[in-house]
Amino acid sequence: MEGIEQLPEILRLASGYIYPNEAELHWGFLVVIYPYLTGLVAGAFILASLVKVFNVKALLPTYRLSMLTALSFLIVAPLPLLAHLGHPERSLQIFLTPQPKSAMAMFGFVYAWYLMMVLLAEIWLEYRIVLIEKGRTKKGLKKLFYKFVSLWDTDTSKKSIIFDHKAIHFITLVGIPSAFLLHGYVGFIFGAIKANPWWSSVLMPVVFLFSAIVSGIALVLILYTLTSLFKSRPIDMKCLEKLAAFLLYALLVDFSLEMLDFIHRLYESEESIEILGHMITNRLFISLIIVQMLLGTIIPLITLSILHIKKDMPVEFRRLGYLIAAVLIQMGIFSTRWNVVVGGQLFSKSLRGLTIYKVEMLGTEGLFMGILLLVLPLIILYFVAKILPMWQDDPVVDSGTK
Amino acid sequence: MPGQVKRLLIFVVIICVLFVVSRVLLVPEGFGKYGHYRATAIDTIIALPINYAGHIVCNDCHDDIAETKDASYHQGVNCESCHGPSNDHVQSLEEDEIILPSAPRDRNQCSICHAYSPAKATGFPQIDVVTHNPVKPCISCHDPHAPDPPSVIGGCIACHRGITRTKALSAHSNIECNECHTTQDEHMVNPRAFRPDKPRSRDLCGKCHAKGATSETFTKKVDMTEHGVGYLCWQCHFPHHPEAN
Amino acid sequence: MSNIKREFDRRKFIKGCLLGGVGLGILPTLSKMHEVLGSTEKLAEYVPEIRSYGMGINVKACIGCGKCVNACEQENNVPKDPMYYRTWVERYTLLLSGETIVESPFGGSRGFTDTHQESKILKSFFVPKLCNHCKNAPCVQVCPVGATFTTSEGVVLVDKDYCIGCSYCLQACPYGARFMNPITHTADKCTFCYHRLSRGLLPACVEVCPTKARIFGDTKLRSSQLTRFFRQNEIQVLKGGLNTDPQVFYARLDGEVR
């Protein structure tokens, strides 16, 4: 074709027919990170609620870790969204004039509700005594800081502590549906787009939710193992076993749901099946078949099952097995997000062709920025842990959670 | 009420008040007047400049050309379709220097529409750019404002323009209409009452296309005893159409 | 078109603009137009119940010349990169083998070159595409801030000074009619040349179409070119199953078109 060399590279690499406006992907690497981060938040919070609501005593050592992890990741979660906007400076309009019919308009409110009314309130009540104590003992600016974060509260009576526990229980009760909402809602943003056959599915919010729980538990498991390693604290094996057990159950449910979705699509074989099949076997082969299915789901599933059944293996071996499984799961869940977000834009809505997506290295939507946003929550977690003690047996704590 | 709840409540109330105040201050004026959008957005869009003036304005001054054009085959083609955006020209009429719209004269301009393509509608006037008077500018024979063919047309083409043009591009271009259609003279006067007939037997096509016929070697031959028995040729083939090649 | 003529006295208006424009450049003239057609006055003239813009497309008439694509680019300052189009033309080639090939090089703006051996073609045709200005527009539904909206005449517009650039509307559009403008970083799309409609002119693509393959008008009028088009042809819309209720209507559309 005449003048074909003038076409941008992206159009020459596309195969089949795509609508002219579809060459560029609009939701790239950063939008992949966003559901991944909120998933971790929701998952970590649900793990924490297991301790408070369902009274799973064995998981107590990870309660504060899960809460603080959820907080640090939640703080970062909106940043990739903000960075990918064409006009980040206009982002507050989503609070000012939310369009009632838009799924995305609710983002600000769901986020604010979850951050303010659930996470911050629960963490504040959990650490209230610690903060009051620190406000008493520290000097100068630090004193002022602790006074501020404790909202100038001074009540450390037995009665108020008992009330704290009751309130935390109540907030967690509200928090579980809120966490479901936070991430199920992210799934809805994709699942409710009828124009896109790869996204449009009622199962989308549910699959998002269970993959979120899987990723959250896996993350806390990794953080718990690693912090114990670096701080050379003994690992509470009972707690780790329990974590791994819940991880296995969640992964089983997640896997079944994804398989259900897959089989359902294949069996119904709608108009889009041909191009979607083409996409899976070409563009998404590595990220979907290899990383998401094989490395991220099947291998961890087998590893966790074996460790679950055979209890007589040496402790070091079990610990390593759990760690590897959890890391693989993280990779797998990240790929899941990638396959949903990027996969949904790789095929043309004319169902006749595929475009391509290449992540840039630099720039606001680049790989470097993405990695920064993935590391940032861990850095925040490090500093948060400096202010709020992570472990129940740390000296300052006598909150009596036990 | 316990102290900690009071403190948290105050905190929440402060945030809610801040939210309400900022909404009152920051929501743009006119938002929600007609719907969930800024009413001023419509004004901004309406105020955008135009580049195409529209053929009605052209006709105001160039009424002579418009009259010629509207009586020709190009009656549906608006001025700016060939001459390009001309609002600058209209606006400059009151200025010292009048900006002229483009007036393309080369072959490429006409061939945008009239070059042959199988995707164009049957009957749309098309030429093979390579063989149709190569190099010669179209305007040396055709007036774009009255692009009637240079010679007076008569006979079948006067009415059956579409079929004639299509046939001209097919392998049957040299076969006259009446070789296949017998037409009574009354057809010219009362076309619907006296219709020309279509071939009623296969022998007509067989004259050239039967195995053993004396026609040119490049003419496709079929065994009439086996090929499509029970059907007339034109029930499957399109003798007028280039597809018949 | 006659309906537009009826409600805006075009000649008088243009004369007024020309007189008003004496000694003034084009921009002051326009700001004057803006005053004349200020939103309150304009809407006072409108009777929204009887006005509902739509476009008819006669697929058989399209010759794939690409004049509409070029006119749209010039009229609306559409970015020149071949990845952004407010309207484009597709060529469908159905081969005897059963394969369907769709192409739209440069949105069809430079015409099409023949790439298939003619004896292998079953049939071939062009299909112009643009924003369908859906009555149930999914893009309007998903916009989180109200930066895209449907006017009372049924035209779907984008407020480029309010759009946050989240691209959700691009994902929601089943027709690929929207793009992110690389200069303003906001969503961009066909406006039915709303700025021309308000001056009593036709959309640029309709103005330049040499074969009258595009017919513009009010879908609710009893007699207009568009109503006549509806009466005389079997009408289809694109992706009707999605219940978007498009206001761009195709006559004699082949089932292969998506």
JSON list of N, CA and C in Angstrom, two decimals, chain A residues 47-111:
[
{"chain": "A", "resi": 47, "resn": "LEU", "atom": "N", "xyz": [-8.03, -10.33, 55.76]},
{"chain": "A", "resi": 47, "resn": "LEU", "atom": "CA", "xyz": [-7.21, -11.18, 56.63]},
{"chain": "A", "resi": 47, "resn": "LEU", "atom": "C", "xyz": [-7.26, -10.66, 58.06]},
{"chain": "A", "resi": 48, "resn": "ALA", "atom": "N", "xyz": [-7.11, -9.33, 58.22]},
{"chain": "A", "resi": 48, "resn": "ALA", "atom": "CA", "xyz": [-7.15, -8.75, 59.56]},
{"chain": "A", "resi": 48, "resn": "ALA", "atom": "C", "xyz": [-8.51, -8.99, 60.22]},
{"chain": "A", "resi": 49, "resn": "SER", "atom": "N", "xyz": [-9.56, -8.95, 59.41]},
{"chain": "A", "resi": 49, "resn": "SER", "atom": "CA", "xyz": [-10.88, -9.11, 59.99]},
{"chain": "A", "resi": 49, "resn": "SER", "atom": "C", "xyz": [-11.12, -10.54, 60.45]},
{"chain": "A", "resi": 50, "resn": "LEU", "atom": "N", "xyz": [-10.36, -11.48, 59.89]},
{"chain": "A", "resi": 50, "resn": "LEU", "atom": "CA", "xyz": [-10.47, -12.87, 60.35]},
{"chain": "A", "resi": 50, "resn": "LEU", "atom": "C", "xyz": [-10.16, -12.94, 61.84]},
{"chain": "A", "resi": 51, "resn": "VAL", "atom": "N", "xyz": [-9.18, -12.11, 62.26]},
{"chain": "A", "resi": 51, "resn": "VAL", "atom": "CA", "xyz": [-8.80, -12.12, 63.68]},
{"chain": "A", "resi": 51, "resn": "VAL", "atom": "C", "xyz": [-9.92, -11.54, 64.52]},
{"chain": "A", "resi": 52, "resn": "LYS", "atom": "N", "xyz": [-10.44, -10.38, 64.09]},
{"chain": "A", "resi": 52, "resn": "LYS", "atom": "CA", "xyz": [-11.36, -9.64, 64.95]},
{"chain": "A", "resi": 52, "resn": "LYS", "atom": "C", "xyz": [-12.78, -10.20, 64.90]},
{"chain": "A", "resi": 53, "resn": "VAL", "atom": "N", "xyz": [-13.25, -10.52, 63.72]},
{"chain": "A", "resi": 53, "resn": "VAL", "atom": "CA", "xyz": [-14.64, -10.93, 63.61]},
{"chain": "A", "resi": 53, "resn": "VAL", "atom": "C", "xyz": [-14.80, -12.43, 63.79]},
{"chain": "A", "resi": 54, "resn": "PHE", "atom": "N", "xyz": [-13.94, -13.19, 63.10]},
{"chain": "A", "resi": 54, "resn": "PHE", "atom": "CA", "xyz": [-14.11, -14.64, 63.16]},
{"chain": "A", "resi": 54, "resn": "PHE", "atom": "C", "xyz": [-13.24, -15.28, 64.23]},
{"chain": "A", "resi": 55, "resn": "ASN", "atom": "N", "xyz": [-12.53, -14.38, 64.96]},
{"chain": "A", "resi": 55, "resn": "ASN", "atom": "CA", "xyz": [-11.80, -14.85, 66.13]},
{"chain": "A", "resi": 55, "resn": "ASN", "atom": "C", "xyz": [-10.79, -15.96, 65.83]},
{"chain": "A", "resi": 56, "resn": "VAL", "atom": "N", "xyz": [-10.09, -15.84, 64.71]},
{"chain": "A", "resi": 56, "resn": "VAL", "atom": "CA", "xyz": [-9.05, -16.82, 64.41]},
{"chain": "A", "resi": 56, "resn": "VAL", "atom": "C", "xyz": [-7.80, -16.41, 65.17]},
{"chain": "A", "resi": 57, "resn": "LYS", "atom": "N", "xyz": [-7.65, -16.97, 66.38]},
{"chain": "A", "resi": 57, "resn": "LYS", "atom": "CA", "xyz": [-6.59, -16.53, 67.29]},
{"chain": "A", "resi": 57, "resn": "LYS", "atom": "C", "xyz": [-5.18, -16.73, 66.72]},
{"chain": "A", "resi": 58, "resn": "ALA", "atom": "N", "xyz": [-5.01, -17.78, 65.93]},
{"chain": "A", "resi": 58, "resn": "ALA", "atom": "CA", "xyz": [-3.67, -18.11, 65.44]},
{"chain": "A", "resi": 58, "resn": "ALA", "atom": "C", "xyz": [-3.11, -16.99, 64.57]},
{"chain": "A", "resi": 59, "resn": "LEU", "atom": "N", "xyz": [-3.99, -16.18, 63.98]},
{"chain": "A", "resi": 59, "resn": "LEU", "atom": "CA", "xyz": [-3.51, -15.14, 63.06]},
{"chain": "A", "resi": 59, "resn": "LEU", "atom": "C", "xyz": [-3.20, -13.82, 63.77]},
{"chain": "A", "resi": 60, "resn": "LEU", "atom": "N", "xyz": [-3.36, -13.80, 65.11]},
{"chain": "A", "resi": 60, "resn": "LEU", "atom": "CA", "xyz": [-3.17, -12.56, 65.85]},
{"chain": "A", "resi": 60, "resn": "LEU", "atom": "C", "xyz": [-1.85, -11.85, 65.53]},
{"chain": "A", "resi": 61, "resn": "PRO", "atom": "N", "xyz": [-0.72, -12.58, 65.41]},
{"chain": "A", "resi": 61, "resn": "PRO", "atom": "CA", "xyz": [0.54, -11.88, 65.15]},
{"chain": "A", "resi": 61, "resn": "PRO", "atom": "C", "xyz": [0.52, -11.06, 63.85]},
{"chain": "A", "resi": 62, "resn": "THR", "atom": "N", "xyz": [-0.37, -11.41, 62.92]},
{"chain": "A", "resi": 62, "resn": "THR", "atom": "CA", "xyz": [-0.37, -10.67, 61.65]},
{"chain": "A", "resi": 62, "resn": "THR", "atom": "C", "xyz": [-1.43, -9.57, 61.61]},
{"chain": "A", "resi": 63, "resn": "TYR", "atom": "N", "xyz": [-2.19, -9.42, 62.71]},
{"chain": "A", "resi": 63, "resn": "TYR", "atom": "CA", "xyz": [-3.30, -8.46, 62.67]},
{"chain": "A", "resi": 63, "resn": "TYR", "atom": "C", "xyz": [-2.83, -7.06, 62.35]},
{"chain": "A", "resi": 64, "resn": "ARG", "atom": "N", "xyz": [-1.87, -6.57, 63.17]},
{"chain": "A", "resi": 64, "resn": "ARG", "atom": "CA", "xyz": [-1.41, -5.20, 62.96]},
{"chain": "A", "resi": 64, "resn": "ARG", "atom": "C", "xyz": [-0.67, -5.05, 61.64]},
{"chain": "A", "resi": 65, "resn": "LEU", "atom": "N", "xyz": [0.09, -6.06, 61.30]},
{"chain": "A", "resi": 65, "resn": "LEU", "atom": "CA", "xyz": [0.82, -6.04, 60.03]},
{"chain": "A", "resi": 65, "resn": "LEU", "atom": "C", "xyz": [-0.17, -5.88, 58.87]},
{"chain": "A", "resi": 66, "resn": "SER", "atom": "N", "xyz": [-1.27, -6.66, 58.93]},
{"chain": "A", "resi": 66, "resn": "SER", "atom": "CA", "xyz": [-2.24, -6.58, 57.82]},
{"chain": "A", "resi": 66, "resn": "SER", "atom": "C", "xyz": [-2.88, -5.21, 57.76]},
{"chain": "A", "resi": 67, "resn": "MET", "atom": "N", "xyz": [-3.24, -4.66, 58.95]},
{"chain": "A", "resi": 67, "resn": "MET", "atom": "CA", "xyz": [-3.89, -3.35, 58.96]},
{"chain": "A", "resi": 67, "resn": "MET", "atom": "C", "xyz": [-2.97, -2.28, 58.38]},
{"chain": "A", "resi": 68, "resn": "LEU", "atom": "N", "xyz": [-1.71, -2.28, 58.83]},
{"chain": "A", "resi": 68, "resn": "LEU", "atom": "CA", "xyz": [-0.79, -1.25, 58.38]},
{"chain": "A", "resi": 68, "resn": "LEU", "atom": "C", "xyz": [-0.44, -1.44, 56.89]},
{"chain": "A", "resi": 69, "resn": "THR", "atom": "N", "xyz": [-0.36, -2.72, 56.46]},
{"chain": "A", "resi": 69, "resn": "THR", "atom": "CA", "xyz": [-0.12, -2.97, 55.04]},
{"chain": "A", "resi": 69, "resn": "THR", "atom": "C", "xyz": [-1.28, -2.41, 54.22]},
{"chain": "A", "resi": 70, "resn": "ALA", "atom": "N", "xyz": [-2.50, -2.70, 54.67]},
{"chain": "A", "resi": 70, "resn": "ALA", "atom": "CA", "xyz": [-3.67, -2.19, 53.95]},
{"chain": "A", "resi": 70, "resn": "ALA", "atom": "C", "xyz": [-3.60, -0.67, 53.85]},
{"chain": "A", "resi": 71, "resn": "LEU", "atom": "N", "xyz": [-3.24, -0.01, 54.97]},
{"chain": "A", "resi": 71, "resn": "LEU", "atom": "CA", "xyz": [-3.18, 1.45, 54.98]},
{"chain": "A", "resi": 71, "resn": "LEU", "atom": "C", "xyz": [-2.14, 1.97, 53.98]},
{"chain": "A", "resi": 72, "resn": "SER", "atom": "N", "xyz": [-0.91, 1.40, 54.04]},
{"chain": "A", "resi": 72, "resn": "SER", "atom": "CA", "xyz": [0.15, 1.92, 53.17]},
{"chain": "A", "resi": 72, "resn": "SER", "atom": "C", "xyz": [-0.20, 1.73, 51.70]},
{"chain": "A", "resi": 73, "resn": "PHE", "atom": "N", "xyz": [-0.79, 0.58, 51.38]},
{"chain": "A", "resi": 73, "resn": "PHE", "atom": "CA", "xyz": [-1.13, 0.35, 49.98]},
{"chain": "A", "resi": 73, "resn": "PHE", "atom": "C", "xyz": [-2.30, 1.21, 49.55]},
{"chain": "A", "resi": 74, "resn": "LEU", "atom": "N", "xyz": [-3.22, 1.47, 50.49]},
{"chain": "A", "resi": 74, "resn": "LEU", "atom": "CA", "xyz": [-4.37, 2.29, 50.12]},
{"chain": "A", "resi": 74, "resn": "LEU", "atom": "C", "xyz": [-3.96, 3.74, 49.84]},
{"chain": "A", "resi": 75, "resn": "ILE", "atom": "N", "xyz": [-2.94, 4.21, 50.60]},
{"chain": "A", "resi": 75, "resn": "ILE", "atom": "CA", "xyz": [-2.48, 5.59, 50.37]},
{"chain": "A", "resi": 75, "resn": "ILE", "atom": "C", "xyz": [-1.94, 5.72, 48.95]},
{"chain": "A", "resi": 76, "resn": "VAL", "atom": "N", "xyz": [-1.25, 4.68, 48.47]},
{"chain": "A", "resi": 76, "resn": "VAL", "atom": "CA", "xyz": [-0.63, 4.76, 47.14]},
{"chain": "A", "resi": 76, "resn": "VAL", "atom": "C", "xyz": [-1.63, 4.45, 46.02]},
{"chain": "A", "resi": 77, "resn": "ALA", "atom": "N", "xyz": [-2.68, 3.67, 46.34]},
{"chain": "A", "resi": 77, "resn": "ALA", "atom": "CA", "xyz": [-3.59, 3.18, 45.28]},
{"chain": "A", "resi": 77, "resn": "ALA", "atom": "C", "xyz": [-4.08, 4.24, 44.30]},
{"chain": "A", "resi": 78, "resn": "PRO", "atom": "N", "xyz": [-4.49, 5.44, 44.75]},
{"chain": "A", "resi": 78, "resn": "PRO", "atom": "CA", "xyz": [-5.00, 6.40, 43.75]},
{"chain": "A", "resi": 78, "resn": "PRO", "atom": "C", "xyz": [-3.91, 7.05, 42.91]},
{"chain": "A", "resi": 79, "resn": "LEU", "atom": "N", "xyz": [-2.63, 6.94, 43.35]},
{"chain": "A", "resi": 79, "resn": "LEU", "atom": "CA", "xyz": [-1.56, 7.65, 42.63]},
{"chain": "A", "resi": 79, "resn": "LEU", "atom": "C", "xyz": [-1.42, 7.21, 41.17]},
{"chain": "A", "resi": 80, "resn": "PRO", "atom": "N", "xyz": [-1.41, 5.88, 40.87]},
{"chain": "A", "resi": 80, "resn": "PRO", "atom": "CA", "xyz": [-1.30, 5.51, 39.45]},
{"chain": "A", "resi": 80, "resn": "PRO", "atom": "C", "xyz": [-2.47, 6.04, 38.64]},
{"chain": "A", "resi": 81, "resn": "LEU", "atom": "N", "xyz": [-3.65, 6.08, 39.24]},
{"chain": "A", "resi": 81, "resn": "LEU", "atom": "CA", "xyz": [-4.81, 6.62, 38.50]},
{"chain": "A", "resi": 81, "resn": "LEU", "atom": "C", "xyz": [-4.58, 8.09, 38.19]},
{"chain": "A", "resi": 82, "resn": "LEU", "atom": "N", "xyz": [-4.12, 8.80, 39.21]},
{"chain": "A", "resi": 82, "resn": "LEU", "atom": "CA", "xyz": [-3.89, 10.22, 39.08]},
{"chain": "A", "resi": 82, "resn": "LEU", "atom": "C", "xyz": [-2.84, 10.49, 37.99]},
{"chain": "A", "resi": 83, "resn": "ALA", "atom": "N", "xyz": [-1.79, 9.67, 38.00]},
{"chain": "A", "resi": 83, "resn": "ALA", "atom": "CA", "xyz": [-0.69, 9.89, 37.05]},
{"chain": "A", "resi": 83, "resn": "ALA", "atom": "C", "xyz": [-1.12, 9.59, 35.62]},
{"chain": "A", "resi": 84, "resn": "HIS", "atom": "N", "xyz": [-2.09, 8.69, 35.45]},
{"chain": "A", "resi": 84, "resn": "HIS", "atom": "CA", "xyz": [-2.45, 8.34, 34.07]},
{"chain": "A", "resi": 84, "resn": "HIS", "atom": "C", "xyz": [-3.47, 9.32, 33.48]},
{"chain": "A", "resi": 85, "resn": "LEU", "atom": "N", "xyz": [-4.09, 10.16, 34.32]},
{"chain": "A", "resi": 85, "resn": "LEU", "atom": "CA", "xyz": [-5.09, 11.10, 33.80]},
{"chain": "A", "resi": 85, "resn": "LEU", "atom": "C", "xyz": [-4.46, 12.08, 32.81]},
{"chain": "A", "resi": 86, "resn": "GLY", "atom": "N", "xyz": [-5.26, 12.49, 31.84]},
{"chain": "A", "resi": 86, "resn": "GLY", "atom": "CA", "xyz": [-4.78, 13.52, 30.92]},
{"chain": "A", "resi": 86, "resn": "GLY", "atom": "C", "xyz": [-4.64, 14.85, 31.64]},
{"chain": "A", "resi": 87, "resn": "HIS", "atom": "N", "xyz": [-5.51, 15.08, 32.61]},
{"chain": "A", "resi": 87, "resn": "HIS", "atom": "CA", "xyz": [-5.48, 16.33, 33.39]},
{"chain": "A", "resi": 87, "resn": "HIS", "atom": "C", "xyz": [-5.59, 16.02, 34.87]},
{"chain": "A", "resi": 88, "resn": "PRO", "atom": "N", "xyz": [-4.47, 15.62, 35.51]},
{"chain": "A", "resi": 88, "resn": "PRO", "atom": "CA", "xyz": [-4.53, 15.27, 36.93]},
{"chain": "A", "resi": 88, "resn": "PRO", "atom": "C", "xyz": [-5.02, 16.45, 37.78]},
{"chain": "A", "resi": 89, "resn": "GLU", "atom": "N", "xyz": [-4.75, 17.68, 37.31]},
{"chain": "A", "resi": 89, "resn": "GLU", "atom": "CA", "xyz": [-5.14, 18.85, 38.11]},
{"chain": "A", "resi": 89, "resn": "GLU", "atom": "C", "xyz": [-6.65, 19.00, 38.20]},
{"chain": "A", "resi": 90, "resn": "ARG", "atom": "N", "xyz": [-7.38, 18.31, 37.30]},
{"chain": "A", "resi": 90, "resn": "ARG", "atom": "CA", "xyz": [-8.84, 18.39, 37.36]},
{"chain": "A", "resi": 90, "resn": "ARG", "atom": "C", "xyz": [-9.46, 17.24, 38.14]},
{"chain": "A", "resi": 91, "resn": "SER", "atom": "N", "xyz": [-8.60, 16.42, 38.77]},
{"chain": "A", "resi": 91, "resn": "SER", "atom": "CA", "xyz": [-9.12, 15.18, 39.35]},
{"chain": "A", "resi": 91, "resn": "SER", "atom": "C", "xyz": [-10.15, 15.43, 40.45]},
{"chain": "A", "resi": 92, "resn": "LEU", "atom": "N", "xyz": [-10.05, 16.57, 41.14]},
{"chain": "A", "resi": 92, "resn": "LEU", "atom": "CA", "xyz": [-10.99, 16.82, 42.24]},
{"chain": "A", "resi": 92, "resn": "LEU", "atom": "C", "xyz": [-12.43, 17.00, 41.77]},
{"chain": "A", "resi": 93, "resn": "GLN", "atom": "N", "xyz": [-12.58, 17.23, 40.47]},
{"chain": "A", "resi": 93, "resn": "GLN", "atom": "CA", "xyz": [-13.95, 17.35, 39.93]},
{"chain": "A", "resi": 93, "resn": "GLN", "atom": "C", "xyz": [-14.78, 16.12, 40.20]},
{"chain": "A", "resi": 94, "resn": "ILE", "atom": "N", "xyz": [-14.08, 14.99, 40.38]},
{"chain": "A", "resi": 94, "resn": "ILE", "atom": "CA", "xyz": [-14.79, 13.74, 40.62]},
{"chain": "A", "resi": 94, "resn": "ILE", "atom": "C", "xyz": [-15.52, 13.81, 41.97]},
{"chain": "A", "resi": 95, "resn": "PHE", "atom": "N", "xyz": [-15.02, 14.67, 42.88]},
{"chain": "A", "resi": 95, "resn": "PHE", "atom": "CA", "xyz": [-15.73, 14.92, 44.14]},
{"chain": "A", "resi": 95, "resn": "PHE", "atom": "C", "xyz": [-16.78, 16.01, 43.98]},
{"chain": "A", "resi": 96, "resn": "LEU", "atom": "N", "xyz": [-16.43, 17.00, 43.15]},
{"chain": "A", "resi": 96, "resn": "LEU", "atom": "CA", "xyz": [-17.29, 18.18, 43.04]},
{"chain": "A", "resi": 96, "resn": "LEU", "atom": "C", "xyz": [-18.56, 17.89, 42.25]},
{"chain": "A", "resi": 97, "resn": "THR", "atom": "N", "xyz": [-18.39, 17.28, 41.09]},
{"chain": "A", "resi": 97, "resn": "THR", "atom": "CA", "xyz": [-19.56, 17.02, 40.24]},
{"chain": "A", "resi": 97, "resn": "THR", "atom": "C", "xyz": [-19.59, 15.57, 39.81]},
{"chain": "A", "resi": 98, "resn": "PRO", "atom": "N", "xyz": [-19.70, 14.65, 40.79]},
{"chain": "A", "resi": 98, "resn": "PRO", "atom": "CA", "xyz": [-19.74, 13.24, 40.38]},
{"chain": "A", "resi": 98, "resn": "PRO", "atom": "C", "xyz": [-20.99, 12.97, 39.55]},
{"chain": "A", "resi": 99, "resn": "GLN", "atom": "N", "xyz": [-20.80, 12.27, 38.45]},
{"chain": "A", "resi": 99, "resn": "GLN", "atom": "CA", "xyz": [-21.92, 11.99, 37.57]},
{"chain": "A", "resi": 99, "resn": "GLN", "atom": "C", "xyz": [-22.63, 10.75, 38.12]},
{"chain": "A", "resi": 100, "resn": "PRO", "atom": "N", "xyz": [-23.87, 10.88, 38.57]},
{"chain": "A", "resi": 100, "resn": "PRO", "atom": "CA", "xyz": [-24.49, 9.78, 39.31]},
{"chain": "A", "resi": 100, "resn": "PRO", "atom": "C", "xyz": [-24.60, 8.47, 38.56]},
{"chain": "A", "resi": 101, "resn": "LYS", "atom": "N", "xyz": [-24.61, 8.53, 37.21]},
{"chain": "A", "resi": 101, "resn": "LYS", "atom": "CA", "xyz": [-24.77, 7.28, 36.46]},
{"chain": "A", "resi": 101, "resn": "LYS", "atom": "C", "xyz": [-23.44, 6.58, 36.21]},
{"chain": "A", "resi": 102, "resn": "SER", "atom": "N", "xyz": [-22.33, 7.26, 36.50]},
{"chain": "A", "resi": 102, "resn": "SER", "atom": "CA", "xyz": [-21.03, 6.70, 36.17]},
{"chain": "A", "resi": 102, "resn": "SER", "atom": "C", "xyz": [-20.50, 5.81, 37.28]},
{"chain": "A", "resi": 103, "resn": "ALA", "atom": "N", "xyz": [-20.03, 4.63, 36.90]},
{"chain": "A", "resi": 103, "resn": "ALA", "atom": "CA", "xyz": [-19.43, 3.73, 37.89]},
{"chain": "A", "resi": 103, "resn": "ALA", "atom": "C", "xyz": [-18.17, 4.37, 38.46]},
{"chain": "A", "resi": 104, "resn": "MET", "atom": "N", "xyz": [-17.41, 5.05, 37.61]},
{"chain": "A", "resi": 104, "resn": "MET", "atom": "CA", "xyz": [-16.13, 5.57, 38.06]},
{"chain": "A", "resi": 104, "resn": "MET", "atom": "C", "xyz": [-16.29, 6.76, 39.01]},
{"chain": "A", "resi": 105, "resn": "ALA", "atom": "N", "xyz": [-17.40, 7.49, 38.88]},
{"chain": "A", "resi": 105, "resn": "ALA", "atom": "CA", "xyz": [-17.59, 8.68, 39.71]},
{"chain": "A", "resi": 105, "resn": "ALA", "atom": "C", "xyz": [-17.63, 8.32, 41.18]},
{"chain": "A", "resi": 106, "resn": "MET", "atom": "N", "xyz": [-18.03, 7.09, 41.48]},
{"chain": "A", "resi": 106, "resn": "MET", "atom": "CA", "xyz": [-18.16, 6.70, 42.87]},
{"chain": "A", "resi": 106, "resn": "MET", "atom": "C", "xyz": [-16.80, 6.42, 43.50]},
{"chain": "A", "resi": 107, "resn": "PHE", "atom": "N", "xyz": [-15.76, 6.38, 42.63]},
{"chain": "A", "resi": 107, "resn": "PHE", "atom": "CA", "xyz": [-14.45, 6.01, 43.14]},
{"chain": "A", "resi": 107, "resn": "PHE", "atom": "C", "xyz": [-14.04, 6.84, 44.35]},
{"chain": "A", "resi": 108, "resn": "GLY", "atom": "N", "xyz": [-14.15, 8.15, 44.21]},
{"chain": "A", "resi": 108, "resn": "GLY", "atom": "CA", "xyz": [-13.71, 9.04, 45.28]},
{"chain": "A", "resi": 108, "resn": "GLY", "atom": "C", "xyz": [-14.41, 8.75, 46.59]},
{"chain": "A", "resi": 109, "resn": "PHE", "atom": "N", "xyz": [-15.71, 8.48, 46.50]},
{"chain": "A", "resi": 109, "resn": "PHE", "atom": "CA", "xyz": [-16.49, 8.28, 47.73]},
{"chain": "A", "resi": 109, "resn": "PHE", "atom": "C", "xyz": [-16.21, 6.92, 48.35]},
{"chain": "A", "resi": 110, "resn": "VAL", "atom": "N", "xyz": [-16.12, 5.90, 47.50]},
{"chain": "A", "resi": 110, "resn": "VAL", "atom": "CA", "xyz": [-15.80, 4.57, 48.01]},
{"chain": "A", "resi": 110, "resn": "VAL", "atom": "C", "xyz": [-14.43, 4.62, 48.69]},
{"chain": "A", "resi": 111, "resn": "TYR", "atom": "N", "xyz": [-13.48, 5.26, 48.01]},
{"chain": "A", "resi": 111, "resn": "TYR", "atom": "CA", "xyz": [-12.13, 5.36, 48.53]},
{"chain": "A", "resi": 111, "resn": "TYR", "atom": "C", "xyz": [-12.12, 6.12, 49.85]}
]
